Structure formats: structure tokens, C-alpha cells
Amino acid sequence: MRTREKRAWAEPFKIKMVEPLRVTTRDERARALAEAGWNTFLLHSEDVYLDLLTDSGTNAMSDRQWAGMMVGDEAYAGSANFYRLEAKVREAYGYRHVVPTHQGRGAEHLLSRLWIKPGDRVPGNMYFTTTRLHQELAGGVFVDVIIDEAHDPNSLHPFKGNVDLAKLEAVIREHGASRVPYVSVAATVNMAGGQPISLENLRATRALCQRHGIKVVLDATRAIENAWFIARREPGHAGESLADILREMCGLTDACTMSAKKDLLVNIGGFLALDDDASFEEARNMVVVYEGLHTYGGLAGRDMEAMTLGIDEARDEAHMTARIGQVHYVAEALAAEGIPIVQPTGGHAVFLDAARFLPHLPRSAHPAQTLAAELYLESGIRAMERGVVSAGRDPVTGHNHEPKLELVRLTFPRRVYTQAHCDVLVEAVCEVWDRRHEIPGLDMVYEPKYLRFFQARFEPRRKAAEAVSLGG
Ligand SMILES: *Cc1c(COP(=O)(O)O)cnc(C)c1O
């Protein structure tokens, strides 16, 4: 990469406080991995060198956000921080009403209970784990209506998060508009690799829904990252500010659920925002039962203040260019080494294509789970499975969902790691790649009922177990 290009995404901040990292030996990592049931979610973070498990709540806050933490108004009711948050959400996202929640799934829970009746169909541009689960717990059935390209790790479509309007129309035709309370639109699409949806597609989705009296709900968790892609890739939007694009996106929807732990540069927080007065009254009542009073929703006042300040920092062009630039720097370095990754790279993560990385492993040997475990064993770097384990089972038939993609997600916390860390990561993946043919698969030996990927336990396949202990 030429120097000039690196400068284009160089970090627009300097480091004021550091957190030491622990480097472990391979023996220590082998022990830690066995204790964790070969599930990177069950590792102790102290045993992790670079933690790329998730970009959720792992962000480094700015000095201003930390200063904001000191002006937390911890009143039970009517905290000043809530009113500042409410005003900022209205300004940035444009919805009239705001209900704070402890994180994204709190908002998903409220909205699902509010708008889904048993037997309803909820179309969406690919499922997300907690989103779909709350839809199902409310009696709904999720239907995937994302374009086919999203399921193809080689497709270079610039907006792989787009809704397939023909698929959406077919769902409406089959079940009737009255059984489709809303369409669930994620921007960006986490499970497709952080892929953006275009404004044009969102507008067309909105128009189709309006014809049938169906609402549109935005999962705005990474909507500002999505806006960055629109400014870069969508004709007619070059040079438009992230703030303007965000407002335009939200303006095409009726409500949003938000996990502030992603875009908004905080460690905890979320909200439900919507326009409809009656739904707001109900949500504001329900939040008291499940989260906390409607002026704190399970958060401390200081958390709301950090979130409010994060909304401004996240819409800053230089911040977002550095954030996404870092992800793309790693992706380009891996691709240059011939490592199979999902193309094009999305906003928050680089996805290794485990199916092509470990083609000798059948699905039943959990290739992505295996690759994540091996990367940890090699380097102490923690990644996450996004394949057959994350997809879970069909609640009706009990059969495994078989997603087309079998991926390992290298997720980048915002403002946390340096370019040297990125280079170490690339080296580590290459080292696993060099010995990929010797890598055994994993069997699942414990499977929890809900969101199994968080707590499932695995064991190396028999023959392979020997190879691993020799290697370890
Ligand atoms: C993380 C996430 C959620 C859930 O939010 P939590 O804060 O983890 O509860 C919902 N949707 C998307 C797209 C996410 O990435």
C-alpha cells in the first residue's frame, strides 16, 4: 500500500491512556482453549492478546466521553442525561420518540412484543441472532429477503445488504399484508459481513411497504457505517455528510432499534426510537417492566451522556474513514496473501471464508468454529464463529439452520488497536493457513437451547485430538 493511501485513513486521535496486553505461551493457550470447550466466547479475556471477538461495547471512549461520565445525573427519574440523549437522537436520527434500553436486544424485545402477533411473518435483509430470537419469542416467523448476492462470498456487489423486492413481494402475496407487521431492515448487515444497503434500495423498500400499509424498522446499530458506504459508493451521494445521509435513511423508516455498543463508541447502551405516538406510549410503559424507568432504561445517567457524545463523534467523517480504513487495510493484506475472505469487505469486520480455508472439513465438523479456535491457539487472537453454530436450529423442526456462509469474523473494536496489531493479525492468519491441511474439526458436545454459539462446548474430533495435543 502506498504511503499516501495509508495517510488517508491514519488515526485522527492520539493515545492518552494505555491498557497492557498479556502475551501467552502456546501451552497456556492450549490449556485455556480446552477449558473453554474450544469456544472462543468462553475464554477469559485475560488469556487473549488481540480481542477481535466483537466490536460490541469494546470501543475506546474519547476524553470528552470520559469527561461526560463525570456529569452523570443518577436521579432515578428525569435524569438530565436522558433529556440530552433524547434531543440528540431526535436531531441525528430524526424520530420523534426515544426509549432508552440497556442495549440493542432490549429495544428489539420491546418492539417485537409491540408490533408482532403470533403467526406474523417478519421479512428482513438477513437474520441477526438476537433480532430474530425476539421476533420468534413474540410468535413471529423471520423470512430472509436479502438479495442472493449477500449469500455469495465472491460477489462484488457494492450493496450486498439490499432487500430483494421480488422476494419481499412474494412474502406479502403469500401471507397477506395483514400478517406482515413490518420489514426489518439492517444497515449494515452484520451477518452478511457488515454489508451496506443503498439509499435507493431502502427507498424502493419503503415505497413497496407503503403500498401495502407495512411498516419499516431500521436496525440502526451500524447505520453511520452504512452512511459512509453510501457516500463512497452510491451515485449522487458523493460528498454528502454522514449526518445528512443518516437522517435520510431514518426518514424512510418508522422506527429504529439501536445497539449503541457499536456505532456510538460506548461500552453499553441502546435505544428504541419511533414516530408513532400510541406505540411510544406502550413502549414507554413496557420498558418499566423489562429495563427500567423510561428516563434511564437500564442505563446509568453517565452511560446516556457517553452515548449522546458518541453520536457526534460517530458522525465525524475522519473518525469513520479511519475506522473503516483499518478494517480494509487488514482485508487487503489478507487477500494479497491469498487468504479466502468475504468480498467486498464491509464496515466492521473481515470475514475469513472457513469453507474455503478448511475445505477438508464437513459442515458437521464446524469449520468456522474450528478455524476460530486454531487462530487463538496459534496467536492468542480471539475471533468468532459465524456459521452453522451461530445459525442455530429451526424452532419448529429442530433441524439445524444451514446458512450458505461458514465464516470466522475478525471484528475490529473502534479506536483500540494499532496498525502494528493489524500486521500481527495478518501474520497469524497466514501461519494457520500454512498448516491448514493438518487441522482437525470439532464436535459439539454441549448445546444450549438459546443462542447456542455463546455457550456451546466442543471437542476435537478423535483422530485429530492426537494431532492437536502433539501440536500443542
Ligand atoms: C449487536 C447487534 C444487535 C443486538 O444488540 P446488543 O446491544 O448486543 O443487544 C442487534 N442488531 C445488530 C445488527 C447487532 O450487530
Short mmCIF file of C-alpha atoms and ligand atoms in Angstrom, two decimals:
data_model
loop_
_atom_site.label_atom_id
_atom_site.label_comp_id
_atom_site.label_asym_id
_atom_site.label_seq_id
_atom_site.Cartn_x
_atom_site.Cartn_y
_atom_site.Cartn_z
CA MET A 1 0.00 0.00 0.00
CA ARG A 2 1.36 3.42 -0.88
CA THR A 3 2.09 5.84 1.94
CA ARG A 4 -0.39 8.32 0.60
CA GLU A 5 -3.18 5.75 0.91
CA LYS A 6 -2.23 4.94 4.49
CA ARG A 7 -2.36 8.59 5.37
CA ALA A 8 -5.89 8.60 4.02
CA TRP A 9 -7.06 6.53 6.98
CA ALA A 10 -4.46 7.36 9.66
CA GLU A 11 -6.00 7.60 13.11
CA PRO A 12 -7.43 11.08 13.82
CA PHE A 13 -6.53 10.77 17.52
CA LYS A 14 -3.56 10.17 19.80
CA ILE A 15 -3.40 7.81 22.75
CA LYS A 16 -3.68 9.21 26.28
CA MET A 17 -4.16 6.06 28.33
CA VAL A 18 -2.94 2.52 27.69
CA GLU A 19 -4.08 -0.92 28.79
CA PRO A 20 -1.28 -3.52 28.88
CA LEU A 21 -1.75 -6.71 26.85
CA ARG A 22 -0.61 -10.13 28.07
CA VAL A 23 1.28 -12.41 25.71
CA THR A 24 0.71 -16.11 26.47
CA THR A 25 2.65 -19.23 25.50
CA ARG A 26 1.19 -21.84 23.22
CA ASP A 27 0.90 -24.27 26.16
CA GLU A 28 -1.08 -21.72 28.14
CA ARG A 29 -3.36 -21.16 25.17
CA ALA A 30 -3.90 -24.89 24.61
CA ARG A 31 -4.96 -25.21 28.26
CA ALA A 32 -7.21 -22.17 28.10
CA LEU A 33 -8.85 -23.43 24.91
CA ALA A 34 -9.56 -26.87 26.38
CA GLU A 35 -11.07 -25.27 29.48
CA ALA A 36 -13.23 -23.08 27.23
CA GLY A 37 -14.63 -26.08 25.36
CA TRP A 38 -12.96 -24.79 22.15
CA ASN A 39 -15.42 -21.93 22.13
CA THR A 40 -13.75 -18.52 21.93
CA PHE A 41 -16.74 -16.98 23.77
CA LEU A 42 -15.78 -19.00 26.85
CA LEU A 43 -12.15 -17.85 27.01
CA HIS A 44 -11.14 -15.49 29.79
CA SER A 45 -10.21 -12.18 28.20
CA GLU A 46 -7.02 -12.11 30.28
CA ASP A 47 -5.81 -15.03 28.16
CA VAL A 48 -6.43 -13.10 24.93
CA TYR A 49 -3.83 -10.98 23.13
CA LEU A 50 -5.83 -9.17 20.46
CA ASP A 51 -9.55 -9.40 21.09
CA LEU A 52 -11.41 -9.37 17.79
CA LEU A 53 -14.40 -11.28 19.13
CA THR A 54 -16.71 -8.37 18.61
CA ASP A 55 -16.95 -4.63 18.06
CA SER A 56 -19.78 -4.58 20.59
CA GLY A 57 -19.10 -2.47 23.65
CA THR A 58 -15.35 -2.82 23.11
CA ASN A 59 -14.83 0.71 21.84
CA ALA A 60 -12.30 3.13 23.31
CA MET A 61 -14.14 6.20 24.54
CA SER A 62 -12.73 9.66 23.94
CA ASP A 63 -11.52 12.08 26.61
CA ARG A 64 -14.75 14.01 26.08
CA GLN A 65 -16.87 10.94 26.67
CA TRP A 66 -14.93 10.16 29.86
CA ALA A 67 -15.45 13.74 30.96
CA GLY A 68 -19.13 13.22 30.21
CA MET A 69 -19.15 10.24 32.56
CA MET A 70 -18.41 12.68 35.37
CA VAL A 71 -21.58 14.65 34.73
CA GLY A 72 -23.86 11.66 35.12
CA ASP A 73 -27.12 12.68 36.74
CA GLU A 74 -28.03 9.48 38.56
CA ALA A 75 -31.53 10.55 39.54
CA TYR A 76 -33.98 7.66 39.34
CA ALA A 77 -36.43 9.77 37.39
CA GLY A 78 -35.91 12.61 34.92
CA SER A 79 -32.11 12.45 34.60
CA ALA A 80 -30.66 15.43 32.72
CA ASN A 81 -28.60 12.97 30.69
CA PHE A 82 -31.78 11.38 29.34
CA TYR A 83 -33.10 14.68 28.03
CA ARG A 84 -29.78 15.42 26.33
CA LEU A 85 -29.82 11.95 24.78
CA GLU A 86 -33.41 12.36 23.63
CA ALA A 87 -32.60 15.69 21.97
CA LYS A 88 -29.50 14.28 20.27
CA VAL A 89 -31.29 11.18 18.96
CA ARG A 90 -34.07 13.38 17.59
CA GLU A 91 -31.52 15.59 15.86
CA ALA A 92 -29.31 12.79 14.49
CA TYR A 93 -31.80 10.02 13.71
CA GLY A 94 -34.91 12.12 13.31
CA TYR A 95 -37.51 10.03 15.14
CA ARG A 96 -39.87 11.84 17.48
CA HIS A 97 -39.73 9.49 20.45
CA VAL A 98 -36.83 7.80 22.26
CA VAL A 99 -36.93 4.95 24.77
CA PRO A 100 -33.51 4.13 26.25
CA THR A 101 -32.66 0.44 26.76
CA HIS A 102 -29.69 -1.31 28.30
CA GLN A 103 -28.54 -2.48 24.87
CA GLY A 104 -29.88 -3.36 21.42
CA ARG A 105 -31.75 -6.51 22.35
CA GLY A 106 -33.71 -4.58 24.98
CA ALA A 107 -35.09 -2.41 22.18
CA GLU A 108 -35.70 -5.47 19.98
CA HIS A 109 -37.63 -7.11 22.79
CA LEU A 110 -39.91 -4.09 23.24
CA LEU A 111 -40.52 -3.58 19.55
CA SER A 112 -41.18 -7.27 18.84
CA ARG A 113 -43.74 -7.50 21.65
CA LEU A 114 -45.28 -4.28 20.49
CA TRP A 115 -45.76 -4.97 16.80
CA ILE A 116 -45.64 -8.76 16.21
CA LYS A 117 -48.67 -11.03 16.69
CA PRO A 118 -48.34 -14.84 16.79
CA GLY A 119 -48.12 -16.23 13.27
CA ASP A 120 -46.90 -12.98 11.69
CA ARG A 121 -44.13 -13.02 9.12
CA VAL A 122 -41.24 -10.59 9.59
CA PRO A 123 -39.18 -10.20 6.42
CA GLY A 124 -35.66 -8.89 6.83
CA ASN A 125 -32.38 -8.40 4.98
CA MET A 126 -30.78 -11.46 6.59
CA TYR A 127 -31.35 -12.52 10.16
CA PHE A 128 -29.46 -11.28 13.18
CA THR A 129 -29.27 -13.60 16.19
CA THR A 130 -30.97 -11.51 18.89
CA THR A 131 -33.28 -9.74 16.43
CA ARG A 132 -34.70 -12.99 15.09
CA LEU A 133 -34.94 -14.59 18.52
CA HIS A 134 -37.07 -11.73 19.85
CA GLN A 135 -39.25 -11.90 16.74
CA GLU A 136 -39.72 -15.63 17.37
CA LEU A 137 -40.36 -15.21 21.09
CA ALA A 138 -43.15 -12.80 20.13
CA GLY A 139 -44.65 -15.51 17.90
CA GLY A 140 -43.30 -14.22 14.58
CA VAL A 141 -41.51 -16.08 11.82
CA PHE A 142 -38.48 -14.41 10.25
CA VAL A 143 -38.24 -14.58 6.44
CA ASP A 144 -34.97 -13.74 4.71
CA VAL A 145 -35.49 -11.33 1.79
CA ILE A 146 -31.93 -10.16 1.20
CA ILE A 147 -30.56 -10.28 -2.36
CA ASP A 148 -28.91 -13.58 -3.37
CA GLU A 149 -25.53 -11.86 -3.73
CA ALA A 150 -25.38 -11.48 0.06
CA HIS A 151 -25.06 -15.24 0.40
CA ASP A 152 -22.24 -15.42 -2.14
CA PRO A 153 -18.85 -14.68 -0.55
CA ASN A 154 -17.39 -13.95 -4.00
CA SER A 155 -19.95 -11.47 -5.24
CA LEU A 156 -18.55 -7.95 -5.52
CA HIS A 157 -21.97 -6.27 -5.38
CA PRO A 158 -21.41 -2.85 -3.74
CA PHE A 159 -24.63 -3.08 -1.67
CA LYS A 160 -24.94 -6.68 -0.59
CA GLY A 161 -27.29 -5.60 2.18
CA ASN A 162 -30.05 -4.71 -0.29
CA VAL A 163 -33.55 -6.09 0.05
CA ASP A 164 -34.72 -8.29 -2.85
CA LEU A 165 -38.02 -6.60 -3.67
CA ALA A 166 -39.34 -9.62 -5.57
CA LYS A 167 -38.73 -11.85 -2.54
CA LEU A 168 -40.42 -9.29 -0.29
CA GLU A 169 -43.39 -9.02 -2.61
CA ALA A 170 -43.71 -12.83 -2.68
CA VAL A 171 -43.88 -12.94 1.15
CA ILE A 172 -46.58 -10.27 1.15
CA ARG A 173 -48.53 -12.10 -1.57
CA GLU A 174 -48.28 -15.46 0.16
CA HIS A 175 -49.19 -14.40 3.68
CA GLY A 176 -51.15 -11.19 3.10
CA ALA A 177 -50.06 -7.72 4.15
CA SER A 178 -52.05 -8.01 7.39
CA ARG A 179 -49.70 -10.80 8.53
CA VAL A 180 -46.59 -8.71 7.85
CA PRO A 181 -46.36 -6.07 10.61
CA TYR A 182 -43.08 -4.64 9.43
CA VAL A 183 -39.99 -5.26 7.38
CA SER A 184 -36.82 -5.42 9.42
CA VAL A 185 -34.00 -3.61 7.60
CA ALA A 186 -30.49 -3.76 8.99
CA ALA A 187 -27.87 -1.19 7.97
CA THR A 188 -25.22 -2.51 7.71
CA VAL A 189 -25.99 -6.23 7.64
CA ASN A 190 -23.90 -7.82 10.35
CA MET A 191 -24.40 -11.45 9.33
CA ALA A 192 -23.59 -10.73 5.68
CA GLY A 193 -20.23 -9.26 6.65
CA GLY A 194 -21.13 -5.70 7.56
CA GLN A 195 -22.50 -5.07 4.07
CA PRO A 196 -24.37 -1.83 3.38
CA ILE A 197 -27.81 -1.25 1.92
CA SER A 198 -28.19 1.54 -0.64
CA LEU A 199 -30.47 4.51 -0.15
CA GLU A 200 -32.10 3.71 -3.47
CA ASN A 201 -32.98 0.21 -2.26
CA LEU A 202 -34.22 1.48 1.08
CA ARG A 203 -36.40 3.98 -0.77
CA ALA A 204 -37.82 1.27 -3.01
CA THR A 205 -38.44 -1.00 0.00
CA ARG A 206 -40.23 1.87 1.70
CA ALA A 207 -42.40 2.51 -1.35
CA LEU A 208 -43.38 -1.15 -1.65
CA CYS A 209 -44.21 -1.34 2.06
CA GLN A 210 -46.25 1.85 1.91
CA ARG A 211 -48.40 0.43 -0.88
CA HIS A 212 -49.31 -2.43 1.46
CA GLY A 213 -49.53 -0.48 4.70
CA ILE A 214 -46.49 -2.25 6.13
CA LYS A 215 -44.04 -0.50 8.44
CA VAL A 216 -40.26 -0.45 8.03
CA VAL A 217 -37.99 -0.86 11.06
CA LEU A 218 -34.34 0.06 10.80
CA ASP A 219 -31.73 -1.82 12.79
CA ALA A 220 -29.58 1.30 13.11
CA THR A 221 -26.78 -0.38 15.04
CA ARG A 222 -24.20 0.45 12.34
CA ALA A 223 -26.24 2.89 10.27
CA ILE A 224 -23.47 5.52 10.38
CA GLU A 225 -21.02 3.00 8.94
CA ASN A 226 -23.67 2.30 6.31
CA ALA A 227 -23.89 6.02 5.57
CA TRP A 228 -20.12 6.10 4.93
CA PHE A 229 -20.52 3.44 2.22
CA ILE A 230 -23.39 5.35 0.65
CA ALA A 231 -21.25 8.50 0.50
CA ARG A 232 -18.43 6.50 -1.12
CA ARG A 233 -20.33 4.20 -3.44
CA GLU A 234 -23.81 5.39 -4.27
CA PRO A 235 -24.16 7.65 -7.31
CA GLY A 236 -25.38 11.11 -6.36
CA HIS A 237 -24.24 10.99 -2.74
CA ALA A 238 -20.52 11.75 -3.03
CA GLY A 239 -19.51 14.47 -0.62
CA GLU A 240 -22.75 14.34 1.34
CA SER A 241 -22.23 14.39 5.11
CA LEU A 242 -22.74 11.26 7.18
CA ALA A 243 -25.21 13.20 9.28
CA ASP A 244 -27.36 14.06 6.25
CA ILE A 245 -27.32 10.53 4.89
CA LEU A 246 -28.21 9.09 8.30
CA ARG A 247 -31.21 11.40 8.53
CA GLU A 248 -32.29 10.43 5.04
CA MET A 249 -32.07 6.70 5.86
CA CYS A 250 -34.04 7.05 9.07
CA GLY A 251 -36.61 9.20 7.30
CA LEU A 252 -37.53 6.19 5.17
CA THR A 253 -38.43 4.10 8.23
CA ASP A 254 -40.98 4.15 11.06
CA ALA A 255 -38.72 3.15 13.93
CA CYS A 256 -35.25 2.00 14.78
CA THR A 257 -33.70 -0.33 17.29
CA MET A 258 -30.20 0.62 18.30
CA SER A 259 -27.28 -1.11 19.90
CA ALA A 260 -25.15 1.89 20.84
CA LYS A 261 -22.34 -0.51 21.69
CA LYS A 262 -21.34 -0.45 18.01
CA ASP A 263 -21.56 2.85 16.06
CA LEU A 264 -21.88 5.07 19.11
CA LEU A 265 -18.47 4.42 20.68
CA VAL A 266 -19.68 3.39 24.12
CA ASN A 267 -19.39 0.27 26.25
CA ILE A 268 -23.09 -0.17 27.00
CA GLY A 269 -26.38 1.30 25.83
CA GLY A 270 -29.13 1.26 23.27
CA PHE A 271 -32.49 2.74 22.43
CA LEU A 272 -35.75 2.29 20.61
CA ALA A 273 -36.77 5.32 18.60
CA LEU A 274 -40.04 5.71 16.74
CA ASP A 275 -42.59 8.18 15.43
CA ASP A 276 -45.99 6.71 16.29
CA ASP A 277 -47.45 8.25 19.48
CA ALA A 278 -49.55 5.26 20.57
CA SER A 279 -46.71 2.78 20.08
CA PHE A 280 -44.42 5.08 22.01
CA GLU A 281 -46.85 5.21 24.93
CA GLU A 282 -46.92 1.42 25.01
CA ALA A 283 -43.15 1.06 24.67
CA ARG A 284 -42.58 3.62 27.40
CA ASN A 285 -44.88 1.63 29.65
CA MET A 286 -43.32 -1.73 28.80
CA VAL A 287 -39.75 -0.53 29.33
CA VAL A 288 -40.53 -0.04 33.02
CA VAL A 289 -41.24 -3.76 33.32
CA TYR A 290 -38.20 -5.08 31.48
CA GLU A 291 -35.45 -2.46 31.57
CA GLY A 292 -36.07 0.38 34.00
CA LEU A 293 -37.91 3.68 34.13
CA HIS A 294 -38.38 5.35 30.74
CA THR A 295 -35.78 8.01 31.54
CA TYR A 296 -32.96 5.52 32.07
CA GLY A 297 -33.99 2.16 30.55
CA GLY A 298 -31.44 0.10 32.47
CA LEU A 299 -28.59 2.56 31.98
CA ALA A 300 -26.76 4.81 34.39
CA GLY A 301 -27.08 8.53 33.64
CA ARG A 302 -23.38 8.64 32.79
CA ASP A 303 -23.87 5.89 30.17
CA MET A 304 -26.51 8.01 28.45
CA GLU A 305 -24.16 11.02 28.47
CA ALA A 306 -21.36 8.98 26.84
CA MET A 307 -23.84 7.79 24.22
CA THR A 308 -25.01 11.33 23.46
CA LEU A 309 -21.41 12.47 22.90
CA GLY A 310 -20.73 9.30 20.88
CA ILE A 311 -23.46 10.25 18.40
CA ASP A 312 -21.46 13.33 17.38
CA GLU A 313 -18.11 11.52 17.28
CA ALA A 314 -19.51 8.65 15.21
CA ARG A 315 -20.83 11.03 12.54
CA ASP A 316 -17.39 12.61 12.17
CA GLU A 317 -16.04 11.88 8.70
CA ALA A 318 -12.38 11.48 9.79
CA HIS A 319 -13.35 9.04 12.52
CA MET A 320 -15.36 6.85 10.20
CA THR A 321 -12.74 6.91 7.45
CA ALA A 322 -10.12 5.70 9.93
CA ARG A 323 -12.45 3.12 11.44
CA ILE A 324 -13.41 1.51 8.14
CA GLY A 325 -9.95 2.18 6.65
CA GLN A 326 -8.34 0.00 9.30
CA VAL A 327 -10.69 -2.89 8.54
CA HIS A 328 -9.97 -2.57 4.83
CA TYR A 329 -6.22 -2.39 5.42
CA VAL A 330 -6.33 -5.85 7.03
CA ALA A 331 -8.63 -7.23 4.35
CA GLU A 332 -6.33 -6.10 1.56
CA ALA A 333 -3.28 -7.56 3.30
CA LEU A 334 -5.01 -10.93 3.78
CA ALA A 335 -6.29 -11.00 0.21
CA ALA A 336 -2.76 -10.25 -1.03
CA GLU A 337 -1.61 -13.41 0.80
CA GLY A 338 -4.28 -15.47 -0.95
CA ILE A 339 -6.38 -15.97 2.19
CA PRO A 340 -10.06 -16.57 1.30
CA ILE A 341 -12.13 -13.70 2.69
CA VAL A 342 -15.62 -12.40 2.00
CA GLN A 343 -15.59 -9.72 -0.70
CA PRO A 344 -16.14 -6.87 -0.72
CA THR A 345 -15.15 -6.03 2.85
CA GLY A 346 -17.83 -4.48 4.98
CA GLY A 347 -17.62 -1.90 7.73
CA HIS A 348 -16.79 -3.59 11.00
CA ALA A 349 -15.07 -6.86 10.28
CA VAL A 350 -13.07 -9.03 7.97
CA PHE A 351 -14.64 -12.42 7.43
CA LEU A 352 -12.49 -15.44 6.73
CA ASP A 353 -14.27 -17.94 4.50
CA ALA A 354 -13.83 -21.08 6.61
CA ALA A 355 -15.43 -23.29 3.98
CA ARG A 356 -12.62 -22.44 1.56
CA PHE A 357 -9.97 -22.19 4.30
CA LEU A 358 -10.69 -25.72 5.59
CA PRO A 359 -12.35 -27.46 2.62
CA HIS A 360 -11.49 -30.90 4.01
CA LEU A 361 -13.89 -30.41 6.94
CA PRO A 362 -17.60 -31.29 6.55
CA ARG A 363 -20.20 -28.91 8.00
CA SER A 364 -20.72 -31.35 10.88
CA ALA A 365 -17.10 -30.70 11.92
CA HIS A 366 -17.90 -26.98 12.35
CA PRO A 367 -15.19 -25.48 10.10
CA ALA A 368 -15.61 -21.89 11.27
CA GLN A 369 -15.68 -22.83 14.96
CA THR A 370 -12.52 -24.84 14.29
CA LEU A 371 -10.75 -22.02 12.49
CA ALA A 372 -11.52 -19.52 15.26
CA ALA A 373 -10.13 -21.94 17.84
CA GLU A 374 -6.98 -22.59 15.78
CA LEU A 375 -6.31 -18.88 15.32
CA TYR A 376 -6.43 -18.47 19.08
CA LEU A 377 -4.14 -21.44 19.61
CA GLU A 378 -1.66 -20.03 17.08
CA SER A 379 -1.57 -16.45 18.23
CA GLY A 380 -3.79 -15.59 21.18
CA ILE A 381 -6.03 -13.64 18.81
CA ARG A 382 -9.72 -14.14 19.50
CA ALA A 383 -12.25 -14.24 16.67
CA MET A 384 -15.83 -15.53 16.44
CA GLU A 385 -17.70 -18.21 14.54
CA ARG A 386 -20.42 -17.04 12.16
CA GLY A 387 -21.66 -20.20 10.52
CA VAL A 388 -23.69 -23.26 11.36
CA VAL A 389 -23.27 -22.86 15.13
CA SER A 390 -24.45 -19.23 15.17
CA ALA A 391 -27.34 -20.03 12.83
CA GLY A 392 -28.89 -22.38 15.43
CA ARG A 393 -31.91 -24.57 14.87
CA ASP A 394 -35.33 -24.07 13.34
CA PRO A 395 -37.62 -23.67 16.38
CA VAL A 396 -40.36 -25.77 14.71
CA THR A 397 -38.50 -28.66 13.10
CA GLY A 398 -35.50 -28.67 15.42
CA HIS A 399 -33.22 -29.07 12.42
CA ASN A 400 -30.01 -27.08 12.11
CA HIS A 401 -30.34 -23.95 10.00
CA GLU A 402 -27.80 -24.41 7.21
CA PRO A 403 -26.59 -20.93 6.28
CA LYS A 404 -24.74 -20.69 2.98
CA LEU A 405 -21.88 -18.89 4.69
CA GLU A 406 -19.43 -20.54 7.06
CA LEU A 407 -17.31 -17.66 8.32
CA VAL A 408 -14.90 -16.55 11.01
CA ARG A 409 -15.35 -12.94 11.95
CA LEU A 410 -12.36 -10.76 12.80
CA THR A 411 -14.16 -7.82 14.33
CA PHE A 412 -12.49 -4.50 14.99
CA PRO A 413 -13.16 -2.56 18.17
CA ARG A 414 -13.23 1.15 17.39
CA ARG A 415 -10.12 3.22 18.21
CA VAL A 416 -8.49 0.33 20.10
CA TYR A 417 -5.78 -1.38 18.07
CA THR A 418 -2.85 -0.01 16.06
CA GLN A 419 -1.53 -0.77 12.61
CA ALA A 420 1.22 -2.97 14.09
CA HIS A 421 -1.52 -5.04 15.72
CA CYS A 422 -3.12 -5.35 12.32
CA ASP A 423 0.14 -6.63 10.87
CA VAL A 424 0.47 -9.23 13.67
CA LEU A 425 -3.05 -10.39 12.88
CA VAL A 426 -2.24 -10.88 9.20
CA GLU A 427 0.88 -12.89 10.11
CA ALA A 428 -1.08 -15.10 12.50
CA VAL A 429 -3.77 -15.91 9.94
CA CYS A 430 -1.05 -16.79 7.43
CA GLU A 431 0.56 -19.17 9.94
CA VAL A 432 -2.74 -21.03 10.39
CA TRP A 433 -3.20 -21.04 6.61
CA ASP A 434 0.21 -22.69 6.16
CA ARG A 435 -0.81 -25.66 8.32
CA ARG A 436 -4.48 -25.75 7.34
CA HIS A 437 -4.37 -29.33 5.98
CA GLU A 438 -3.49 -30.73 9.42
CA ILE A 439 -6.36 -29.01 11.21
CA PRO A 440 -8.99 -31.38 12.65
CA GLY A 441 -12.64 -30.49 13.09
CA LEU A 442 -14.67 -30.07 16.26
CA ASP A 443 -17.70 -31.97 17.56
CA MET A 444 -20.32 -30.12 19.59
CA VAL A 445 -20.60 -31.86 22.95
CA TYR A 446 -22.88 -29.39 24.74
CA GLU A 447 -25.61 -27.36 23.08
CA PRO A 448 -27.59 -24.72 24.99
CA LYS A 449 -31.17 -24.07 23.98
CA TYR A 450 -30.95 -20.36 23.13
CA LEU A 451 -28.27 -18.58 21.07
CA ARG A 452 -26.11 -21.67 21.35
CA PHE A 453 -22.94 -20.11 19.91
CA PHE A 454 -22.38 -18.16 23.12
CA GLN A 455 -22.08 -21.18 25.42
CA ALA A 456 -21.74 -24.35 23.32
CA ARG A 457 -18.78 -26.64 24.06
CA PHE A 458 -16.73 -28.63 21.59
CA GLU A 459 -14.10 -31.33 21.44
CA PRO A 460 -11.59 -32.05 18.72
CA ARG A 461 -12.57 -34.98 16.51
CA ARG A 462 -10.95 -38.20 17.66
CA LYS A 463 -8.06 -38.76 15.31
CA ALA A 464 -7.48 -35.10 15.27
CA ALA A 465 -7.30 -34.81 19.03
CA GLU A 466 -3.92 -36.50 18.91
CA ALA A 467 -2.63 -34.17 16.24
CA VAL A 468 -3.67 -31.21 18.33
CA SER A 469 -2.12 -32.39 21.55
CA LEU A 470 1.08 -33.15 19.64
CA GLY A 471 0.95 -29.73 18.07
CA GLY A 472 0.12 -28.14 21.45
C1 LIG B 1 -25.25 -6.25 18.30
C2 LIG B 1 -26.41 -6.18 17.42
C3 LIG B 1 -27.72 -6.25 17.92
C4 LIG B 1 -28.02 -6.52 19.38
O1 LIG B 1 -27.52 -5.54 20.18
P1 LIG B 1 -26.96 -5.82 21.67
O2 LIG B 1 -26.53 -4.48 22.11
O3 LIG B 1 -25.85 -6.80 21.55
O4 LIG B 1 -28.10 -6.37 22.48
C5 LIG B 1 -28.76 -6.11 17.02
N1 LIG B 1 -28.53 -5.96 15.70
C6 LIG B 1 -27.30 -5.91 15.18
C7 LIG B 1 -27.11 -5.72 13.72
C8 LIG B 1 -26.20 -6.03 16.02
O5 LIG B 1 -24.97 -6.01 15.49
#
